[in-house]
Amino acid sequence: MKNPYEVLGLKEDASEQEIKSAYRKLVKKYHPDRYSDNPLSELAEEKLREINEAYDALMGSNKSKNNKEYSNSSNSSYSSNNYNDFYQNVRSNINQGNLDAAEEMLNRKKDNSANWYYFKGVIFVGRGWYERGVSYLQRAVAMEPNNMEFRQTLNRVNQRSSGFSNNSYRYNNAQGDNCMDNMCQVCACLYCTDCLCGCM
Amino acid sequence: MFGYVLPTVSELKVKEHELYKAYYCGICHSIKKRYGQLPRFLLQYDMAFLAMILEGLINKKNNVENRACIASPFKKKAVICNDNVLEYCADMNVILGYYKLKDNLYDNKNFLYYIPISYIWVKVHKKLKKYKTKLDIIETQLKELRELEEKRSNDLDLLSDKFAEIMKQIFLYPQLDEENKKILQWLGFNLGKWVYIIDAYDDIEDDLKKKQFNPFITDYKDENVKDIKDRNKTRIKNYLFHCLDQVAKSLELLDLKKNINVLKNIIYIGLAEQTEERCNN
């Protein structure tokens, strides 16, 4: 296993507070929801596993409940009355990354159902055809407005662009934590020096 | 088409900016070493981005030397020296430059382009034989792109997909493990989409004047530039930020040993600001 401090991006003398804070940030960053409908979702899962292992190694038996929460959320955890074997198979193909197979199944059986548009949308997004992807997902949501899975997927996909167009999101990610920590330290030091030394 | 993948220099530390320039110089030197002086005019910043990623994955330290520079005759410049990565990026740079020239010839029908095209082909075709699979895929994608352009397609997904597939090949560095190859391919693919769309958007005015193909123009006779841009602003905003989001997420999965700050600046600030400029104009 890799050095757990390295995995969490910490120095070897990090405090428990620093470990927990780093862990929370990384879990948020590599959360499955951010990497769903994306060919790298397995790699993100692996990274998350690595992070969880590193955290467990450093914190002993103090397992975070996050461990259980973030298991393969790309599989819908609730069942809907609409799903039959055909769409279950399409879904499992998509989850395994077999977009070609899933697409072929849908092309052979075009039933114009909300499910059909939903899975077509998911496949297009996974292939990087975002205009078509979003359009098909919107159609699915319009056909079944009460279907939470459809809505959540569409929201997640729209979140990708709306999140990135936010200035503070970008600057936080560009600079990471180091810059802000340094600034805090500099300001804190100046303040203390000012209090202690009359000539500042 | 090129020269978009740049950092926002004002947000870089001086040492980071120097490092970025050293990579750019490194590719220039590598092109000169492999192909002679003249193909250096094909040099692009975009390949410095790729070189920083690949070097970031492979080596912990940057190997820098001071070398004489044709553009700076009195002062030596700091240059990154790593034969394998820079050689690969130099090759990719020349490939992209060569196809860009061919594209210009096709668009402008200016036969003077045959001079640099033939010169480059003579100099490079032997050394580039090892990339035969890549080159075949790139040529196929360009051919399909041309066919779509002839039909005056407005399908952004389909058009940008062709260039995205080309960049996917460019980012597919053979000496990586399968995991990193997968990440870089998705990164390159989305970056390719971003470049194609933003370039097409910038070319609207020019293409309308010259009645040349542009995916955003629907009526080549009557439309005006402002209407076309207004109509497509939200559309490209969503698409471009979507692509950048995926580029960023790919970068975050890479286990980079160095160069992280410059790369993050390019994606989160450089490319994002360029996108904002187009959308809020």
Tab-separated table of C-alpha atoms in Angstrom:
chain	number	residue	atom	x	y	z
A	1	MET	CA	0.000	0.000	0.000
A	2	LYS	CA	1.195	3.496	-0.711
A	3	ASN	CA	2.313	5.784	2.095
A	4	PRO	CA	-1.017	6.897	3.654
A	5	TYR	CA	0.341	10.402	4.357
A	6	GLU	CA	1.260	10.725	0.686
A	7	VAL	CA	-2.183	9.535	-0.424
A	8	LEU	CA	-3.884	12.174	1.743
A	9	GLY	CA	-1.346	14.819	0.683
A	10	LEU	CA	-0.102	15.401	4.241
A	11	LYS	CA	3.243	15.726	6.011
A	12	GLU	CA	4.213	12.854	8.332
A	13	ASP	CA	3.586	14.969	11.458
A	14	ALA	CA	-0.001	15.876	10.537
A	15	SER	CA	-2.440	16.182	13.421
A	16	GLU	CA	-5.677	14.194	13.704
A	17	GLN	CA	-7.600	17.334	12.769
A	18	GLU	CA	-5.499	17.796	9.615
A	19	ILE	CA	-5.990	14.143	8.658
A	20	LYS	CA	-9.772	14.397	9.043
A	21	SER	CA	-9.900	17.662	7.094
A	22	ALA	CA	-7.761	16.294	4.247
A	23	TYR	CA	-9.852	13.116	4.156
A	24	ARG	CA	-13.123	15.025	3.916
A	25	LYS	CA	-11.805	17.230	1.087
A	26	LEU	CA	-10.546	14.264	-0.902
A	27	VAL	CA	-13.711	12.245	-0.438
A	28	LYS	CA	-15.711	15.191	-1.734
A	29	LYS	CA	-13.347	15.558	-4.692
A	30	TYR	CA	-13.474	11.908	-5.781
A	31	HIS	CA	-17.099	11.291	-4.818
A	32	PRO	CA	-18.729	8.825	-7.273
A	33	ASP	CA	-21.430	11.372	-8.133
A	34	ARG	CA	-18.780	13.624	-9.659
A	35	TYR	CA	-17.400	10.812	-11.786
A	36	SER	CA	-20.593	9.058	-12.784
A	37	ASP	CA	-21.543	8.832	-16.502
A	38	ASN	CA	-17.864	9.134	-17.302
A	39	PRO	CA	-15.367	6.523	-18.566
A	40	LEU	CA	-13.111	7.225	-15.586
A	41	SER	CA	-15.653	6.264	-12.906
A	42	GLU	CA	-13.849	3.005	-12.063
A	43	LEU	CA	-10.546	4.813	-11.642
A	44	ALA	CA	-12.213	7.376	-9.379
A	45	GLU	CA	-13.657	4.517	-7.295
A	46	GLU	CA	-10.195	3.021	-6.986
A	47	LYS	CA	-8.798	6.365	-5.881
A	48	LEU	CA	-11.545	6.667	-3.282
A	49	ARG	CA	-10.745	3.165	-2.019
A	50	GLU	CA	-7.085	4.178	-1.702
A	51	ILE	CA	-8.102	7.276	0.249
A	52	ASN	CA	-10.365	5.295	2.581
A	53	GLU	CA	-7.574	2.758	3.193
A	54	ALA	CA	-5.090	5.526	3.948
A	55	TYR	CA	-7.522	7.168	6.367
A	56	ASP	CA	-8.222	3.866	8.128
A	57	ALA	CA	-4.511	3.168	8.417
A	58	LEU	CA	-3.855	6.529	10.049
A	59	MET	CA	-6.925	6.657	12.295
A	60	GLY	CA	-6.812	3.034	13.424
A	61	SER	CA	-10.237	1.435	13.908
A	62	ASN	CA	-11.994	4.783	13.757
A	63	LYS	CA	-13.722	3.878	10.473
A	64	SER	CA	-15.681	6.665	8.880
A	65	LYS	CA	-19.254	5.931	8.005
A	66	ASN	CA	-18.366	7.421	4.633
A	67	ASN	CA	-16.845	4.069	3.789
A	68	LYS	CA	-20.251	2.469	3.480
A	69	GLU	CA	-22.063	5.423	1.952
A	70	TYR	CA	-19.956	5.771	-1.144
A	71	SER	CA	-20.152	2.311	-2.572
A	72	ASN	CA	-20.955	2.337	-6.260
A	73	SER	CA	-23.670	4.944	-6.255
A	74	SER	CA	-23.854	4.795	-10.033
A	75	ASN	CA	-26.131	1.794	-9.494
A	76	SER	CA	-29.517	3.213	-8.665
A	77	SER	CA	-30.328	2.136	-5.163
A	78	TYR	CA	-34.079	2.261	-5.492
A	79	SER	CA	-36.316	0.262	-7.759
A	80	SER	CA	-38.934	1.641	-10.029
A	81	ASN	CA	-41.982	-0.122	-11.410
A	82	ASN	CA	-40.920	0.637	-14.977
A	83	TYR	CA	-37.753	-1.417	-15.008
A	84	ASN	CA	-37.910	-4.711	-16.761
A	85	ASP	CA	-35.159	-7.147	-17.752
A	86	PHE	CA	-34.300	-5.327	-20.960
A	87	TYR	CA	-33.482	-2.023	-19.305
A	88	GLN	CA	-31.763	-3.810	-16.407
A	89	ASN	CA	-29.416	-5.309	-18.992
A	90	VAL	CA	-28.877	-1.934	-20.659
A	91	ARG	CA	-28.094	-0.449	-17.255
A	92	SER	CA	-25.622	-3.161	-16.319
A	93	ASN	CA	-23.838	-2.774	-19.668
A	94	ILE	CA	-23.488	0.950	-19.033
A	95	ASN	CA	-22.240	0.386	-15.468
A	96	GLN	CA	-19.578	-1.967	-16.757
A	97	GLY	CA	-18.477	0.595	-19.332
A	98	ASN	CA	-19.846	-1.369	-22.319
A	99	LEU	CA	-21.414	1.644	-23.991
A	100	ASP	CA	-21.279	0.053	-27.445
A	101	ALA	CA	-23.255	-2.983	-26.305
A	102	ALA	CA	-25.805	-0.853	-24.464
A	103	GLU	CA	-26.231	1.420	-27.477
A	104	GLU	CA	-26.711	-1.518	-29.792
A	105	MET	CA	-29.459	-2.895	-27.536
A	106	LEU	CA	-31.265	0.452	-27.595
A	107	ASN	CA	-30.908	0.816	-31.346
A	108	ARG	CA	-32.446	-2.616	-31.877
A	109	LYS	CA	-35.432	-1.816	-29.686
A	110	LYS	CA	-36.566	1.768	-30.003
A	111	ASP	CA	-39.731	1.923	-27.931
A	112	ASN	CA	-39.788	5.726	-27.402
A	113	SER	CA	-40.232	5.220	-23.670
A	114	ALA	CA	-38.816	7.563	-21.059
A	115	ASN	CA	-36.349	4.824	-20.117
A	116	TRP	CA	-35.159	4.613	-23.710
A	117	TYR	CA	-34.443	8.342	-23.856
A	118	TYR	CA	-32.852	8.256	-20.399
A	119	PHE	CA	-30.360	5.513	-21.201
A	120	LYS	CA	-29.641	6.970	-24.624
A	121	GLY	CA	-28.876	10.266	-22.884
A	122	VAL	CA	-26.567	8.577	-20.382
A	123	ILE	CA	-24.692	6.828	-23.199
A	124	PHE	CA	-24.254	10.060	-25.161
A	125	VAL	CA	-22.923	11.873	-22.090
A	126	GLY	CA	-20.543	8.975	-21.436
A	127	ARG	CA	-19.248	9.305	-24.992
A	128	GLY	CA	-18.754	13.059	-24.668
A	129	TRP	CA	-21.671	14.060	-26.931
A	130	TYR	CA	-23.019	16.533	-24.424
A	131	GLU	CA	-25.619	18.349	-26.516
A	132	ARG	CA	-27.397	15.161	-27.510
A	133	GLY	CA	-26.895	13.698	-24.036
A	134	VAL	CA	-28.517	16.603	-22.223
A	135	SER	CA	-31.300	16.823	-24.795
A	136	TYR	CA	-32.235	13.137	-24.405
A	137	LEU	CA	-32.065	13.349	-20.604
A	138	GLN	CA	-34.335	16.418	-20.680
A	139	ARG	CA	-36.802	14.477	-22.807
A	140	ALA	CA	-36.808	11.608	-20.319
A	141	VAL	CA	-37.446	14.004	-17.431
A	142	ALA	CA	-40.252	15.695	-19.383
A	143	MET	CA	-41.884	12.320	-20.047
A	144	GLU	CA	-41.603	11.165	-16.418
A	145	PRO	CA	-41.310	14.237	-14.217
A	146	ASN	CA	-41.669	12.207	-11.022
A	147	ASN	CA	-38.761	9.925	-11.771
A	148	MET	CA	-36.101	11.057	-9.289
A	149	GLU	CA	-33.282	9.109	-10.894
A	150	PHE	CA	-33.820	10.859	-14.232
A	151	ARG	CA	-33.934	14.247	-12.559
A	152	GLN	CA	-30.867	13.604	-10.433
A	153	THR	CA	-28.808	12.434	-13.402
A	154	LEU	CA	-29.799	15.488	-15.447
A	155	ASN	CA	-28.947	17.759	-12.514
A	156	ARG	CA	-25.587	16.069	-12.024
A	157	VAL	CA	-24.695	16.517	-15.687
A	158	ASN	CA	-25.813	20.162	-15.705
A	159	GLN	CA	-23.836	20.689	-12.503
A	160	ARG	CA	-20.635	19.899	-14.410
A	161	SER	CA	-20.845	23.056	-16.505
A	162	SER	CA	-22.563	25.301	-13.965
A	163	GLY	CA	-20.040	24.358	-11.280
A	164	PHE	CA	-17.097	25.152	-13.500
A	165	SER	CA	-18.462	28.531	-14.568
A	166	ASN	CA	-18.280	29.622	-10.927
A	167	ASN	CA	-15.224	31.822	-10.288
A	168	SER	CA	-14.556	30.851	-6.673
A	169	TYR	CA	-14.784	27.113	-7.499
A	170	ARG	CA	-12.076	27.589	-10.082
A	171	TYR	CA	-9.725	29.654	-7.959
A	172	ASN	CA	-10.040	27.291	-5.003
A	173	ASN	CA	-9.104	24.362	-7.193
A	174	ALA	CA	-6.312	26.181	-9.002
A	175	GLN	CA	-4.525	27.191	-5.852
A	176	GLY	CA	-5.417	24.292	-3.614
A	177	ASP	CA	-5.025	24.631	0.132
A	178	ASN	CA	-1.367	25.595	0.278
A	179	CYS	CA	-1.870	29.156	-0.816
A	180	MET	CA	-4.644	29.927	1.662
A	181	ASP	CA	-2.761	28.259	4.519
A	182	ASN	CA	0.305	30.321	3.734
A	183	MET	CA	-1.745	33.512	3.662
A	184	CYS	CA	-3.367	32.673	6.991
A	185	GLN	CA	0.018	31.957	8.533
A	186	VAL	CA	1.516	35.170	7.190
A	187	CYS	CA	-1.373	37.273	8.475
A	188	ALA	CA	-1.388	35.499	11.847
A	189	CYS	CA	2.363	36.019	12.237
A	190	LEU	CA	2.138	39.680	11.323
A	191	TYR	CA	-0.697	40.201	13.796
A	192	CYS	CA	1.199	38.485	16.628
A	193	THR	CA	4.380	40.371	15.824
A	194	ASP	CA	2.429	43.608	15.813
A	195	CYS	CA	1.001	42.851	19.259
A	196	LEU	CA	4.343	41.849	20.737
A	197	CYS	CA	6.646	44.378	19.229
A	198	GLY	CA	5.955	48.067	19.430
A	199	CYS	CA	8.100	49.004	16.451
A	200	MET	CA	6.046	47.064	13.851
B	1	MET	CA	-6.925	26.163	-34.014
B	2	PHE	CA	-3.879	26.244	-31.784
B	3	GLY	CA	-2.467	28.577	-29.194
B	4	TYR	CA	-5.520	28.400	-26.929
B	5	VAL	CA	-4.088	26.084	-24.303
B	6	LEU	CA	-2.275	28.721	-22.266
B	7	PRO	CA	-1.873	29.655	-18.614
B	8	THR	CA	-2.975	32.994	-17.166
B	9	VAL	CA	0.533	34.302	-16.605
B	10	SER	CA	-0.475	36.929	-14.047
B	11	GLU	CA	-1.617	34.134	-11.729
B	12	LEU	CA	1.573	32.105	-12.045
B	13	LYS	CA	4.529	32.422	-9.701
B	14	VAL	CA	7.617	33.680	-11.521
B	15	LYS	CA	9.374	30.318	-11.106
B	16	GLU	CA	6.301	28.546	-12.534
B	17	HIS	CA	6.249	30.834	-15.549
B	18	GLU	CA	9.971	30.231	-16.124
B	19	LEU	CA	9.312	26.495	-15.905
B	20	TYR	CA	6.517	26.699	-18.457
B	21	LYS	CA	8.740	28.634	-20.863
B	22	ALA	CA	11.497	26.070	-20.363
B	23	TYR	CA	9.135	23.330	-21.553
B	24	TYR	CA	8.168	25.362	-24.609
B	25	CYS	CA	11.859	25.872	-25.370
B	26	GLY	CA	12.484	22.191	-24.754
B	27	ILE	CA	10.063	21.192	-27.491
B	28	CYS	CA	11.577	23.765	-29.859
B	29	HIS	CA	15.026	22.290	-29.297
B	30	SER	CA	13.701	18.809	-29.768
B	31	ILE	CA	12.091	19.755	-33.101
B	32	LYS	CA	15.387	21.289	-34.241
B	33	LYS	CA	17.333	18.193	-33.169
B	34	ARG	CA	15.028	15.826	-35.010
B	35	TYR	CA	13.926	17.794	-38.052
B	36	GLY	CA	16.208	20.791	-38.519
B	37	GLN	CA	15.675	24.518	-38.124
B	38	LEU	CA	12.717	25.282	-40.385
B	39	PRO	CA	10.020	23.002	-38.885
B	40	ARG	CA	10.455	25.029	-35.680
B	41	PHE	CA	8.024	27.542	-37.145
B	42	LEU	CA	5.332	24.952	-36.400
B	43	LEU	CA	5.980	25.223	-32.647
B	44	GLN	CA	2.835	25.550	-30.508
B	45	TYR	CA	2.151	26.182	-26.837
B	46	ASP	CA	-0.399	23.393	-26.702
B	47	MET	CA	2.316	20.753	-26.769
B	48	ALA	CA	4.054	22.352	-23.777
B	49	PHE	CA	0.892	21.450	-21.840
B	50	LEU	CA	1.170	17.822	-22.925
B	51	ALA	CA	4.890	17.733	-22.151
B	52	MET	CA	4.278	19.021	-18.617
B	53	ILE	CA	1.668	16.345	-17.973
B	54	LEU	CA	3.774	13.486	-19.314
B	55	GLU	CA	6.879	14.655	-17.491
B	56	GLY	CA	4.754	15.122	-14.371
B	57	LEU	CA	3.728	11.464	-14.528
B	58	ILE	CA	7.135	10.032	-15.238
B	59	ASN	CA	9.883	11.945	-13.448
B	60	LYS	CA	10.124	13.539	-10.036
B	61	LYS	CA	12.652	16.197	-11.081
B	62	ASN	CA	12.870	18.585	-13.989
B	63	ASN	CA	16.094	18.229	-15.928
B	64	VAL	CA	16.999	21.786	-16.964
B	65	GLU	CA	19.957	23.035	-18.968
B	66	ASN	CA	20.962	26.435	-20.318
B	67	ARG	CA	21.142	26.434	-24.061
B	68	ALA	CA	21.675	28.921	-26.869
B	69	CYS	CA	18.497	30.110	-28.525
B	70	ILE	CA	17.923	31.327	-32.057
B	71	ALA	CA	15.296	33.791	-30.852
B	72	SER	CA	17.512	35.123	-28.084
B	73	PRO	CA	21.047	35.357	-29.510
B	74	PHE	CA	22.760	37.074	-26.567
B	75	LYS	CA	21.292	35.196	-23.636
B	76	LYS	CA	21.094	31.456	-23.092
B	77	LYS	CA	17.698	30.094	-22.122
B	78	ALA	CA	16.653	27.470	-19.602
B	79	VAL	CA	15.474	24.413	-21.491
B	80	ILE	CA	13.918	21.173	-20.246
B	81	CYS	CA	15.873	18.169	-21.443
B	82	ASN	CA	14.235	14.812	-21.442
B	83	ASP	CA	14.660	12.972	-24.631
B	84	ASN	CA	11.679	10.622	-24.632
B	85	VAL	CA	8.835	12.912	-23.600
B	86	LEU	CA	10.050	15.956	-25.503
B	87	GLU	CA	10.805	13.880	-28.570
B	88	TYR	CA	7.251	12.560	-28.521
B	89	CYS	CA	5.786	16.049	-28.037
B	90	ALA	CA	7.980	17.418	-30.819
B	91	ASP	CA	6.686	14.691	-33.126
B	92	MET	CA	3.087	15.405	-32.163
B	93	ASN	CA	3.684	19.134	-32.643
B	94	VAL	CA	4.977	18.551	-36.168
B	95	ILE	CA	2.084	16.207	-36.993
B	96	LEU	CA	-0.516	18.757	-35.873
B	97	GLY	CA	1.309	21.561	-37.677
B	98	TYR	CA	1.515	19.559	-40.874
B	99	TYR	CA	-2.208	18.779	-40.875
B	100	LYS	CA	-3.011	22.383	-40.034
B	101	LEU	CA	-1.110	23.478	-43.152
B	102	LYS	CA	-3.031	20.964	-45.244
B	103	ASP	CA	-6.243	22.298	-43.749
B	104	ASN	CA	-5.255	25.868	-44.665
B	105	LEU	CA	-4.507	24.754	-48.213
B	106	TYR	CA	-7.940	23.157	-48.430
B	107	ASP	CA	-9.726	26.225	-47.033
B	108	ASN	CA	-7.828	28.963	-48.841
B	109	LYS	CA	-6.902	27.090	-52.014
B	110	ASN	CA	-3.636	29.012	-51.902
B	111	PHE	CA	-1.070	26.854	-53.697
B	112	LEU	CA	1.831	28.488	-51.902
B	113	TYR	CA	0.980	26.180	-49.004
B	114	TYR	CA	2.371	23.303	-51.066
B	115	ILE	CA	5.877	24.616	-50.408
B	116	PRO	CA	5.956	24.161	-46.627
B	117	ILE	CA	3.785	21.032	-46.872
B	118	SER	CA	6.195	19.268	-49.245
B	119	TYR	CA	9.233	20.453	-47.324
B	120	ILE	CA	7.864	19.107	-44.044
B	121	TRP	CA	6.748	15.841	-45.576
B	122	VAL	CA	10.203	15.202	-46.972
B	123	LYS	CA	11.838	15.967	-43.615
B	124	VAL	CA	9.492	14.072	-41.356
B	125	HIS	CA	7.793	11.157	-43.074
B	126	LYS	CA	10.529	8.620	-42.290
B	127	LYS	CA	10.704	9.437	-38.571
B	128	LEU	CA	6.927	9.466	-38.233
B	129	LYS	CA	6.472	5.985	-39.697
B	130	LYS	CA	6.392	4.535	-36.173
B	131	TYR	CA	3.149	6.400	-35.562
B	132	LYS	CA	1.379	4.782	-38.495
B	133	THR	CA	-1.712	3.736	-36.487
B	134	LYS	CA	-2.078	7.208	-35.020
B	135	LEU	CA	-1.609	8.889	-38.393
B	136	ASP	CA	-4.173	6.620	-40.063
B	137	ILE	CA	-6.749	7.459	-37.410
B	138	ILE	CA	-5.982	11.183	-37.651
B	139	GLU	CA	-6.298	11.145	-41.449
B	140	THR	CA	-9.633	9.292	-41.230
B	141	GLN	CA	-11.007	11.785	-38.724
B	142	LEU	CA	-9.887	14.727	-40.880
B	143	LYS	CA	-11.498	13.180	-43.937
B	144	GLU	CA	-14.782	12.679	-42.071
B	145	LEU	CA	-14.574	16.221	-40.709
B	146	ARG	CA	-14.129	17.575	-44.223
B	147	GLU	CA	-17.179	15.631	-45.418
B	148	LEU	CA	-19.290	17.105	-42.630
B	149	GLU	CA	-18.012	20.587	-43.465
B	150	GLU	CA	-18.940	20.129	-47.109
B	151	LYS	CA	-22.469	19.273	-46.025
B	152	ARG	CA	-22.432	22.472	-43.911
B	153	SER	CA	-23.353	20.503	-40.795
B	154	ASN	CA	-24.378	22.370	-37.625
B	155	ASP	CA	-24.042	19.302	-35.450
B	156	LEU	CA	-21.599	20.393	-32.751
B	157	ASP	CA	-21.421	16.934	-31.138
B	158	LEU	CA	-20.447	15.269	-34.396
B	159	LEU	CA	-18.037	17.925	-35.666
B	160	SER	CA	-16.143	18.424	-32.413
B	161	ASP	CA	-15.990	14.644	-31.997
B	162	LYS	CA	-13.650	14.389	-35.010
B	163	PHE	CA	-11.083	16.807	-33.637
B	164	ALA	CA	-11.532	15.300	-30.175
B	165	GLU	CA	-10.569	11.889	-31.549
B	166	ILE	CA	-7.451	13.433	-33.091
B	167	MET	CA	-6.386	14.965	-29.760
B	168	LYS	CA	-7.116	11.629	-28.082
B	169	GLN	CA	-4.464	10.084	-30.326
B	170	ILE	CA	-2.045	12.924	-29.650
B	171	PHE	CA	-2.416	12.446	-25.883
B	172	LEU	CA	-1.984	8.689	-26.142
B	173	TYR	CA	1.669	8.478	-25.122
B	174	PRO	CA	2.737	4.849	-25.678
B	175	GLN	CA	5.037	4.550	-22.682
B	176	LEU	CA	2.353	4.797	-20.006
B	177	ASP	CA	0.447	2.166	-18.056
B	178	GLU	CA	-3.117	1.367	-19.133
B	179	GLU	CA	-4.714	3.391	-16.350
B	180	ASN	CA	-2.893	6.608	-17.212
B	181	LYS	CA	-3.465	6.036	-20.916
B	182	LYS	CA	-7.214	5.849	-20.246
B	183	ILE	CA	-7.189	9.069	-18.225
B	184	LEU	CA	-5.089	10.960	-20.770
B	185	GLN	CA	-7.261	9.839	-23.639
B	186	TRP	CA	-10.384	11.218	-21.953
B	187	LEU	CA	-8.489	14.402	-21.063
B	188	GLY	CA	-7.233	14.828	-24.634
B	189	PHE	CA	-10.669	14.028	-26.061
B	190	ASN	CA	-12.405	16.711	-24.001
B	191	LEU	CA	-9.625	19.217	-24.598
B	192	GLY	CA	-9.974	18.578	-28.332
B	193	LYS	CA	-13.707	19.300	-28.117
B	194	TRP	CA	-13.019	22.516	-26.236
B	195	VAL	CA	-10.413	23.710	-28.764
B	196	TYR	CA	-12.596	22.921	-31.774
B	197	ILE	CA	-15.649	24.716	-30.424
B	198	ILE	CA	-13.873	27.827	-29.179
B	199	ASP	CA	-11.894	28.093	-32.420
B	200	ALA	CA	-15.062	27.766	-34.508
B	201	TYR	CA	-16.779	30.432	-32.394
B	202	ASP	CA	-13.846	32.811	-32.853
B	203	ASP	CA	-13.857	32.233	-36.599
B	204	ILE	CA	-17.522	33.197	-37.115
B	205	GLU	CA	-16.783	36.695	-38.403
B	206	ASP	CA	-13.993	35.629	-40.721
B	207	ASP	CA	-15.869	32.629	-42.090
B	208	LEU	CA	-18.995	34.683	-42.737
B	209	LYS	CA	-16.975	37.194	-44.732
B	210	LYS	CA	-15.216	34.539	-46.783
B	211	LYS	CA	-18.333	32.358	-47.007
B	212	GLN	CA	-16.294	29.523	-45.502
B	213	PHE	CA	-17.771	26.726	-43.432
B	214	ASN	CA	-18.563	27.415	-39.779
B	215	PRO	CA	-20.746	25.198	-37.562
B	216	PHE	CA	-22.508	28.206	-36.028
B	217	ILE	CA	-23.613	29.805	-39.297
B	218	THR	CA	-26.931	28.629	-40.680
B	219	ASP	CA	-27.506	31.255	-43.365
B	220	TYR	CA	-24.297	32.242	-45.132
B	221	LYS	CA	-25.974	35.093	-47.010
B	222	ASP	CA	-28.140	37.064	-44.626
B	223	GLU	CA	-27.020	36.600	-41.051
B	224	ASN	CA	-24.879	39.013	-39.106
B	225	VAL	CA	-22.111	38.171	-36.655
B	226	LYS	CA	-23.791	39.614	-33.560
B	227	ASP	CA	-26.993	37.615	-34.081
B	228	ILE	CA	-25.079	34.388	-34.597
B	229	LYS	CA	-22.991	34.948	-31.469
B	230	ASP	CA	-25.989	35.929	-29.316
B	231	ARG	CA	-27.875	32.880	-30.477
B	232	ASN	CA	-25.045	30.556	-29.510
B	233	LYS	CA	-23.613	32.080	-26.350
B	234	THR	CA	-25.462	29.920	-23.824
B	235	ARG	CA	-25.010	26.880	-26.012
B	236	ILE	CA	-21.236	27.172	-26.120
B	237	LYS	CA	-21.002	28.213	-22.475
B	238	ASN	CA	-22.606	24.936	-21.404
B	239	TYR	CA	-20.587	22.854	-23.822
B	240	LEU	CA	-17.207	24.473	-23.169
B	241	PHE	CA	-17.489	24.382	-19.376
B	242	HIS	CA	-18.708	20.808	-19.585
B	243	CYS	CA	-15.564	19.856	-21.497
B	244	LEU	CA	-13.322	21.772	-19.096
B	245	ASP	CA	-14.982	20.051	-16.158
B	246	GLN	CA	-14.086	16.680	-17.638
B	247	VAL	CA	-10.530	17.814	-18.437
B	248	ALA	CA	-10.136	18.959	-14.824
B	249	LYS	CA	-11.578	15.745	-13.404
B	250	SER	CA	-9.183	13.735	-15.557
B	251	LEU	CA	-6.228	15.790	-14.375
B	252	GLU	CA	-7.245	15.237	-10.736
B	253	LEU	CA	-7.015	11.475	-11.248
B	254	LEU	CA	-3.443	11.650	-12.509
B	255	ASP	CA	-0.708	10.922	-10.000
B	256	LEU	CA	1.442	13.909	-10.929
B	257	LYS	CA	4.840	14.165	-9.258
B	258	LYS	CA	5.453	17.783	-10.359
B	259	ASN	CA	4.260	20.680	-12.561
B	260	ILE	CA	0.838	20.535	-10.864
B	261	ASN	CA	0.429	24.265	-10.253
B	262	VAL	CA	1.067	25.296	-13.851
B	263	LEU	CA	-1.272	22.599	-15.160
B	264	LYS	CA	-4.022	23.631	-12.740
B	265	ASN	CA	-3.551	27.267	-13.744
B	266	ILE	CA	-3.954	26.356	-17.414
B	267	ILE	CA	-7.182	24.435	-16.836
B	268	TYR	CA	-8.894	26.244	-13.971
B	269	ILE	CA	-7.827	29.762	-14.880
B	270	GLY	CA	-6.330	30.011	-18.387
B	271	LEU	CA	-8.886	27.988	-20.320
B	272	ALA	CA	-11.781	28.964	-18.071
B	273	GLU	CA	-11.102	32.686	-18.458
B	274	GLN	CA	-10.929	32.344	-22.209
B	275	THR	CA	-14.311	30.624	-22.089
B	276	GLU	CA	-15.777	33.370	-19.897
B	277	GLU	CA	-14.511	36.053	-22.281
B	278	ARG	CA	-16.399	34.509	-25.203
B	279	CYS	CA	-19.596	34.004	-23.240
B	280	ASN	CA	-19.824	37.362	-21.529
B	281	ASN	CA	-18.746	39.455	-24.485
